[in-house]
mmCIF file of C-alpha atoms and ligand atoms in Angstrom:
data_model
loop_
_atom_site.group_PDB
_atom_site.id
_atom_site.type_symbol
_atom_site.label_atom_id
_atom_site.label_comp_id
_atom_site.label_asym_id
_atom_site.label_seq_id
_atom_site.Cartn_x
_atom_site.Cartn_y
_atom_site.Cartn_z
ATOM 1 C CA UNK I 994 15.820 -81.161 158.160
ATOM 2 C CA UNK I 995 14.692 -84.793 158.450
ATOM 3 C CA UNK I 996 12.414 -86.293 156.205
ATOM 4 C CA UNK I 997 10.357 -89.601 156.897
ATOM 5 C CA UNK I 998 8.031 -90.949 154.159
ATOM 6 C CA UNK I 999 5.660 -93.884 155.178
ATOM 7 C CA UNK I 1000 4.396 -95.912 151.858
ATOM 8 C CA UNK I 1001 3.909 -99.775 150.903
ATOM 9 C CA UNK I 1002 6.318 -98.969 148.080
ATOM 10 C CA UNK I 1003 9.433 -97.864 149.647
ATOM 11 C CA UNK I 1004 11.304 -98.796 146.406
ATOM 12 C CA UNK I 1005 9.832 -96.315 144.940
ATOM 13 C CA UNK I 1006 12.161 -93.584 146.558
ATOM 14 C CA UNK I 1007 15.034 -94.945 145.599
ATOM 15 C CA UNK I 1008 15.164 -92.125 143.136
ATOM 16 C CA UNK I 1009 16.096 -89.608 145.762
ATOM 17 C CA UNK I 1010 19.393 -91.255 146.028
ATOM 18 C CA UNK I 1011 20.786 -89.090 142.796
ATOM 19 C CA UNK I 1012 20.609 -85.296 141.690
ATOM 20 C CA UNK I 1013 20.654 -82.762 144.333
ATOM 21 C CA UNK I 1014 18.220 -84.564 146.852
ATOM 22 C CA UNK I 1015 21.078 -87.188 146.654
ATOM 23 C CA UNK I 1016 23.726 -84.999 147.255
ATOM 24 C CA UNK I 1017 22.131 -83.269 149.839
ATOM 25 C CA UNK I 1018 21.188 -86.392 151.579
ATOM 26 C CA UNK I 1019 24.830 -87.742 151.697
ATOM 27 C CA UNK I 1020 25.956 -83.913 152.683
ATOM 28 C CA UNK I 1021 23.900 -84.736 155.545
ATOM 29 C CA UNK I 1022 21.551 -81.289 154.753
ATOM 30 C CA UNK I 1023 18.743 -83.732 154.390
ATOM 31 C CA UNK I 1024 17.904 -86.530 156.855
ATOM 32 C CA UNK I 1025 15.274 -88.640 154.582
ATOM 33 C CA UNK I 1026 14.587 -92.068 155.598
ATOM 34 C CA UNK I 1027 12.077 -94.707 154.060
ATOM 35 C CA UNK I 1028 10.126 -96.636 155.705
ATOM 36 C CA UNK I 1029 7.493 -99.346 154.627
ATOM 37 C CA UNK I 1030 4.401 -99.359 156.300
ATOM 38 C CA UNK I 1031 3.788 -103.334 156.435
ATOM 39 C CA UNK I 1032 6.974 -103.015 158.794
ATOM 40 C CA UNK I 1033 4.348 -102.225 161.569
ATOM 41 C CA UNK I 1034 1.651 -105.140 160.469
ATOM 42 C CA UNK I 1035 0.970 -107.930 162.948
ATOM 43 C CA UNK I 1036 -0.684 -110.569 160.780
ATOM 44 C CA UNK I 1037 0.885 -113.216 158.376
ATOM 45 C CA UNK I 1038 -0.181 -111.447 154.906
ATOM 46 C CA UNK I 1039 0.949 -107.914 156.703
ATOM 47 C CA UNK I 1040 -2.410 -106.224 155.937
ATOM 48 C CA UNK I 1041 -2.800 -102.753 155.741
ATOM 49 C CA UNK I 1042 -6.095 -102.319 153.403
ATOM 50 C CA UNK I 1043 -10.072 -103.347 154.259
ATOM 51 C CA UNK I 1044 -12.812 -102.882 152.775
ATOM 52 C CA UNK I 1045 -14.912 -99.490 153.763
ATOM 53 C CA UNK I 1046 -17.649 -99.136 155.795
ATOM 54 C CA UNK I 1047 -21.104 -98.009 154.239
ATOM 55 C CA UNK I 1048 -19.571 -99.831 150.774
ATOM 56 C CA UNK I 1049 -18.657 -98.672 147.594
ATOM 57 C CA UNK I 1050 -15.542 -99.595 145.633
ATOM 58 C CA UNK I 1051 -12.180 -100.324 146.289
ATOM 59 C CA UNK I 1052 -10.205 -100.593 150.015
ATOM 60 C CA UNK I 1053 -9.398 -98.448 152.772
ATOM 61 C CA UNK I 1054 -6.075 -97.973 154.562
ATOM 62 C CA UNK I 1055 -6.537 -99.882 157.824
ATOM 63 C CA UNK I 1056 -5.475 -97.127 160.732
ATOM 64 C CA UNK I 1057 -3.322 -99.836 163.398
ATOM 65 C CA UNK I 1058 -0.378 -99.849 161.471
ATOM 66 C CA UNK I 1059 -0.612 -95.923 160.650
ATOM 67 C CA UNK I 1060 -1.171 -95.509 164.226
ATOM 68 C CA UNK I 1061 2.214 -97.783 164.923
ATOM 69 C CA UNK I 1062 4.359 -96.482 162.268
ATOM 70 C CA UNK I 1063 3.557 -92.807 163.071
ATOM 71 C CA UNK I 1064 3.864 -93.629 166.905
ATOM 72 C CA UNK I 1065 7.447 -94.577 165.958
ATOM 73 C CA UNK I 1066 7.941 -91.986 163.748
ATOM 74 C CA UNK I 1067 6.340 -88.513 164.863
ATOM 75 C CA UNK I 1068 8.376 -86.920 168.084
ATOM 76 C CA UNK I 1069 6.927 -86.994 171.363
ATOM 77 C CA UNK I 1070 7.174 -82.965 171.766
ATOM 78 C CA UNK I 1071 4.474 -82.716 169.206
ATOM 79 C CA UNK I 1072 7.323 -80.319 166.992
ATOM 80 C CA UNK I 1073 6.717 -83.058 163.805
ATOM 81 C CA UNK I 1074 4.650 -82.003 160.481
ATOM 82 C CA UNK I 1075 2.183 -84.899 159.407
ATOM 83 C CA UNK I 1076 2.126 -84.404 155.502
ATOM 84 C CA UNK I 1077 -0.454 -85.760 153.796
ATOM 85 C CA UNK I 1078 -0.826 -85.824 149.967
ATOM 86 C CA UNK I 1079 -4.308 -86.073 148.804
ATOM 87 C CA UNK I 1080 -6.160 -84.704 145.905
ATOM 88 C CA UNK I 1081 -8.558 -83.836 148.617
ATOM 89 C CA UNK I 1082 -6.071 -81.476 150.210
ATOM 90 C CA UNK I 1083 -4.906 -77.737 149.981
ATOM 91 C CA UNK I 1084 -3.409 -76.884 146.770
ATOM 92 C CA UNK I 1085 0.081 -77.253 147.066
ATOM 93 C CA UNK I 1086 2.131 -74.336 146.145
ATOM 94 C CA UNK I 1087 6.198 -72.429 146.253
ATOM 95 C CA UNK I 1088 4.592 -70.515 149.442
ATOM 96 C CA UNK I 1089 3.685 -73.590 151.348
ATOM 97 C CA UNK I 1090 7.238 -75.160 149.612
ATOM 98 C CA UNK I 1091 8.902 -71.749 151.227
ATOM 99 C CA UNK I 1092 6.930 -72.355 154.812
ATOM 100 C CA UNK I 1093 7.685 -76.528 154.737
ATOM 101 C CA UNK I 1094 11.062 -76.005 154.262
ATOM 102 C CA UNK I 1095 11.536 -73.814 157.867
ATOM 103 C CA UNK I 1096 9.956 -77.431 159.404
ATOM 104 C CA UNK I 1097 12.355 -79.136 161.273
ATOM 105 C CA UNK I 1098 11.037 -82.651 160.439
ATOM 106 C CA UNK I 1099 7.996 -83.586 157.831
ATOM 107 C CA UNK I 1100 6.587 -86.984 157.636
ATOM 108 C CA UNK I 1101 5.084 -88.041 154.789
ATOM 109 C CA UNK I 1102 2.171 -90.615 154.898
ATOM 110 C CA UNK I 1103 1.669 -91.782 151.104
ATOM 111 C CA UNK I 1104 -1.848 -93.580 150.920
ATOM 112 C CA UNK I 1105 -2.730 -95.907 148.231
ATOM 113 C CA UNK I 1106 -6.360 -97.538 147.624
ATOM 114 C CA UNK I 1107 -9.510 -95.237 148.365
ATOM 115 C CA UNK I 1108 -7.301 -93.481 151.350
ATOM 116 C CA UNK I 1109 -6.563 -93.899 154.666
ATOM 117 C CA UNK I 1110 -8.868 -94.394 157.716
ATOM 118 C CA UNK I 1111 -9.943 -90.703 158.341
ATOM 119 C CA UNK I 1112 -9.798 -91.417 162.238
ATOM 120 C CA UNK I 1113 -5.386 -91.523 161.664
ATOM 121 C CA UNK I 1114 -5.921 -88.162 160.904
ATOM 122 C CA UNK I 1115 -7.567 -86.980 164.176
ATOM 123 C CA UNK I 1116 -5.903 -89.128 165.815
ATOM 124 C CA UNK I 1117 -2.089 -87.726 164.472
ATOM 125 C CA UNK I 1118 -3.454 -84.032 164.969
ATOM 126 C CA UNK I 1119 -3.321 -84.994 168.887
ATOM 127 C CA UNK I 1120 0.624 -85.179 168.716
ATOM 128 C CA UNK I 1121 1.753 -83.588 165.416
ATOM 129 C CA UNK I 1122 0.405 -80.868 162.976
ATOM 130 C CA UNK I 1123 -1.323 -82.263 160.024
ATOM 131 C CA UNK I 1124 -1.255 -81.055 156.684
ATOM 132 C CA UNK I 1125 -2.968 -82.519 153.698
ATOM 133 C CA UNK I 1126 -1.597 -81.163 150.333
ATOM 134 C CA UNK I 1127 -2.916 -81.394 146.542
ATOM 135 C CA UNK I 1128 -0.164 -81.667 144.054
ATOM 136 C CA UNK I 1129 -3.496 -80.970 141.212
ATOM 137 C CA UNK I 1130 -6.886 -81.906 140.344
ATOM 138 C CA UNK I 1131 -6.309 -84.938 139.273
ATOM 139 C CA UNK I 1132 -6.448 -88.799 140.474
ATOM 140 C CA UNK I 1133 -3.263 -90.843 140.974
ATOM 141 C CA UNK I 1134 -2.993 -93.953 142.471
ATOM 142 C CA UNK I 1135 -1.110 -93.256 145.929
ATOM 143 C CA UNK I 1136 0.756 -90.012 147.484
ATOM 144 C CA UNK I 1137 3.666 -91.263 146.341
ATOM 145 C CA UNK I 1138 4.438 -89.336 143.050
ATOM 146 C CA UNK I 1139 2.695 -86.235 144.754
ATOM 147 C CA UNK I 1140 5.382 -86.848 147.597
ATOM 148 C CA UNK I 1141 8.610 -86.902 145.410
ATOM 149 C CA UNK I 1142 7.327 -83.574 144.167
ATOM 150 C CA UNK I 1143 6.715 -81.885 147.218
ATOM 151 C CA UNK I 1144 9.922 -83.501 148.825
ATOM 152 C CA UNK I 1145 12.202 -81.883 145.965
ATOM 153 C CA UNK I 1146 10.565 -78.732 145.652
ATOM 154 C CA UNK I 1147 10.947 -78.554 149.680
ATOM 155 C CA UNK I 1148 14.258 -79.991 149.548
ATOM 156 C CA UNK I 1149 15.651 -77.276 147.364
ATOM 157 C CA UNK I 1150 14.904 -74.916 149.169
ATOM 158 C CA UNK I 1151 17.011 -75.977 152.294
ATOM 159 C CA UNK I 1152 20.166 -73.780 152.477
ATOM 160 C CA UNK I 1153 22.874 -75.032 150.896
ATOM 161 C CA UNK I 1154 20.636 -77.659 148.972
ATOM 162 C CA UNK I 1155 21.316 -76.064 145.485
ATOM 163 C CA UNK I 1156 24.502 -74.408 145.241
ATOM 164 C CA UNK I 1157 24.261 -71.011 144.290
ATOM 165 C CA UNK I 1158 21.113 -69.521 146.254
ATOM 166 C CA UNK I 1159 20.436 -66.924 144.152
ATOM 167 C CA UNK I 1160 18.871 -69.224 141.523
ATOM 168 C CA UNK I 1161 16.121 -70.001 143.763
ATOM 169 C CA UNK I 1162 15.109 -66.004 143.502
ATOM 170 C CA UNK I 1163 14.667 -65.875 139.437
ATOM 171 C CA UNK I 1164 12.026 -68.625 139.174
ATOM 172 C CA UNK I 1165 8.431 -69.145 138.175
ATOM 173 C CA UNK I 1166 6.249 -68.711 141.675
ATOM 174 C CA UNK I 1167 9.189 -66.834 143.609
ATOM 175 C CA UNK I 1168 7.748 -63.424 143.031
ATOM 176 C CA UNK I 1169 4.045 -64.566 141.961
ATOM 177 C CA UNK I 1170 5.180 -64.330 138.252
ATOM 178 C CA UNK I 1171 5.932 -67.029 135.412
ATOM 179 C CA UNK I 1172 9.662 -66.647 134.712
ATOM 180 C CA UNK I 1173 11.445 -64.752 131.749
ATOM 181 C CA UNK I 1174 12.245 -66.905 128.594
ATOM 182 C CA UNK I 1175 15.929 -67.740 128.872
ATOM 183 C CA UNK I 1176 18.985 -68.160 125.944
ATOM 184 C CA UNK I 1177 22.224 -68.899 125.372
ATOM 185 C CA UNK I 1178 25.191 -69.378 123.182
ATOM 186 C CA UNK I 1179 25.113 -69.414 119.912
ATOM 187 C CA UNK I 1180 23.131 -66.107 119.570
ATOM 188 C CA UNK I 1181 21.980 -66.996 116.402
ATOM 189 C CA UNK I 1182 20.456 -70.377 116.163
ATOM 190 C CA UNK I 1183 18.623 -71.819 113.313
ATOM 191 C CA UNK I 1184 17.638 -68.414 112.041
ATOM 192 C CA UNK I 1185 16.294 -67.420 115.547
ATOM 193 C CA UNK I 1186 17.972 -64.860 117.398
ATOM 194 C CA UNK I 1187 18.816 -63.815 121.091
ATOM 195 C CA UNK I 1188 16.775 -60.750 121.981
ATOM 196 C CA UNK I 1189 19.125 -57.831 121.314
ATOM 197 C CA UNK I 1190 18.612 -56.245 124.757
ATOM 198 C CA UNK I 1191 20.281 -59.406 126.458
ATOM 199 C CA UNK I 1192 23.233 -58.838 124.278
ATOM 200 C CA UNK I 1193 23.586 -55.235 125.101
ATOM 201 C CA UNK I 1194 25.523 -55.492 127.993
ATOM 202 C CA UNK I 1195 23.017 -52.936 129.997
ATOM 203 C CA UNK I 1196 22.033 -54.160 133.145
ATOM 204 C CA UNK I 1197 19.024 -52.175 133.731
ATOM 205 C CA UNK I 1198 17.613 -52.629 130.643
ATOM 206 C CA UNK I 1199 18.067 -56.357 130.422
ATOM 207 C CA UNK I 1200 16.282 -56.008 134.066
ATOM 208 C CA UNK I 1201 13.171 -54.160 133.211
ATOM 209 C CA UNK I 1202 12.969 -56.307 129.585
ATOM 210 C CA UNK I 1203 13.013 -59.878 132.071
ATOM 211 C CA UNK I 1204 10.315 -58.380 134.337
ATOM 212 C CA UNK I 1205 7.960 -56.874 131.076
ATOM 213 C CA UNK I 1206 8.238 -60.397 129.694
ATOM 214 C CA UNK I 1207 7.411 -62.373 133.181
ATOM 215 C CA UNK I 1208 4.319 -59.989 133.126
ATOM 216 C CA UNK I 1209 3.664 -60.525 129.576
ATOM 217 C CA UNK I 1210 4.218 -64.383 129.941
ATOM 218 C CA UNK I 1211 1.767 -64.752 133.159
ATOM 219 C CA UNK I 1212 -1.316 -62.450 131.497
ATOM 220 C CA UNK I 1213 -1.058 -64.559 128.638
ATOM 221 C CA UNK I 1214 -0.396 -68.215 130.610
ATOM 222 C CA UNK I 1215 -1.582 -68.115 134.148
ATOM 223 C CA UNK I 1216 -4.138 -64.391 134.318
ATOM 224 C CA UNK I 1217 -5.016 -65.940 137.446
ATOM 225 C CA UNK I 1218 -1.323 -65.888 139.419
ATOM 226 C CA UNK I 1219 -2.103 -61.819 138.687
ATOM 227 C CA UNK I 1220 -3.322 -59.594 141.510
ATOM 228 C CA UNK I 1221 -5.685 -57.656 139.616
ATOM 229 C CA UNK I 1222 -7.001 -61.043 138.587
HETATM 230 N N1 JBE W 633 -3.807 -86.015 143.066
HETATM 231 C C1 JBE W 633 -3.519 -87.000 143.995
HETATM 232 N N2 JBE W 633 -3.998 -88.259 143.798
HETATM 233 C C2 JBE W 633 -3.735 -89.236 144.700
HETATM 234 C C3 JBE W 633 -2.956 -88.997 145.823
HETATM 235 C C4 JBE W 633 -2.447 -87.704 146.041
HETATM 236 C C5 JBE W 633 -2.730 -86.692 145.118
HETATM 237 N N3 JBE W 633 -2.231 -85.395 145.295
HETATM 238 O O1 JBE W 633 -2.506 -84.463 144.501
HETATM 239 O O2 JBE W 633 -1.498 -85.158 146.327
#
């Protein structure tokens, strides 16, 4: 999979160098390149901000150098997935994680200021399939934080991205329930003991104890993830 991310802070990715994005970039499982958007400004200061039409506060993402940058970026057969963090967007969740990482490239345009120009967006939807994504209901100041999230939670779920696959099964979203508390040596800690079933050796029972406590655990935390909910 190749990954381009479009932001006036391309420093700020330098974090995807280490851990398993890092690894998986220099295993060559993940093609992610940075790219700063005032690459494709014309003028001396490199503007990419002005201020909006019918006023209010703050700037708005000029759409030229989007236009440019995603001209250069986005492939000519259309195949490319525009993402777009924005608290305006569709929440982002594991089963749009699970349905970005089939894409065979994702480009993601991180915003700053009041947004981008919403024209970019019509304009992009011509030649690439646009998605804008929440990471929450909440304000931050650019896509870029909501981009590292959705870039690693993607990113591991490219085969052969984290080692042993089967530790992307027992997780909290994989099968719509929180996951099972977890423990390990010594198996008694502080006064606090390991649940007895997990030392028993009995498969079956440890099995059906995990999945009573993921229920347990999502009534009590997250009713709503339930489908009688
Ligand atoms: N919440 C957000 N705030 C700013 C930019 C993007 C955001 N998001 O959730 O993707």
């Amino acid at each position: 999979m190749r990954i381009d991310i479009v932001t006036i802070f391309p420093e700020f990715f330098g974090v995807l160098d280490v851990s398993l994005v890092g690894k998986a970039r220099q295993g060559g499982l993940l093609d992610l390149h940075v790219h700063d958007l005032r690459s494709w400004t014309t003028d001396r200061h490199r503007t990419v901000d002005d201020t909006p039409y019918g006023g209010g506060a703050g700037m708005v993402m000029k759409p030229e150098p989007w236009a440019q940058a995603l001209d250069a970026l986005l492939r000519p057969d259309g195949s490319s997935t525009l993402v777009v963090p924005t608290p305006a967007g569709t929440p982002f969740r594991q089963t749009i994680a699970r349905s970005l990482a089939e894409h065979d490239h994702l480009v993601f345009a991180c915003g700053r200021y009041e947004g981008i120009d919403a024209r970019v967006f019509e304009w992009a939807a011509a030649r690439s399939t646009v998605v804008e994504l929440s990471l929450g209901d909440y304000v931050l100041n650019g896509g870029e934080v909501a981009a590292m999230a959705m870039i690693e939670a993607v990113g591991r779920l490219v085969p052969g991205v984290v080692g042993n696959p089967e530790s992307l099964v027992e997780e909290s979203h994989e099968d719509g329930l929180l996951e099972y508390p977890s423990y390990t040596k010594p198996a008694s800690w502080r006064g606090l003991d390991v649940p007895d079933v997990l030392l028993s050796g009995h498969h079956g029972r440890v099995a059906t104890w995990r999945h009573e406590q993921q229920v347990e655990r999502t009534r009590r935390v997250r009713p709503d993830l339930l489908p009688d909910a």
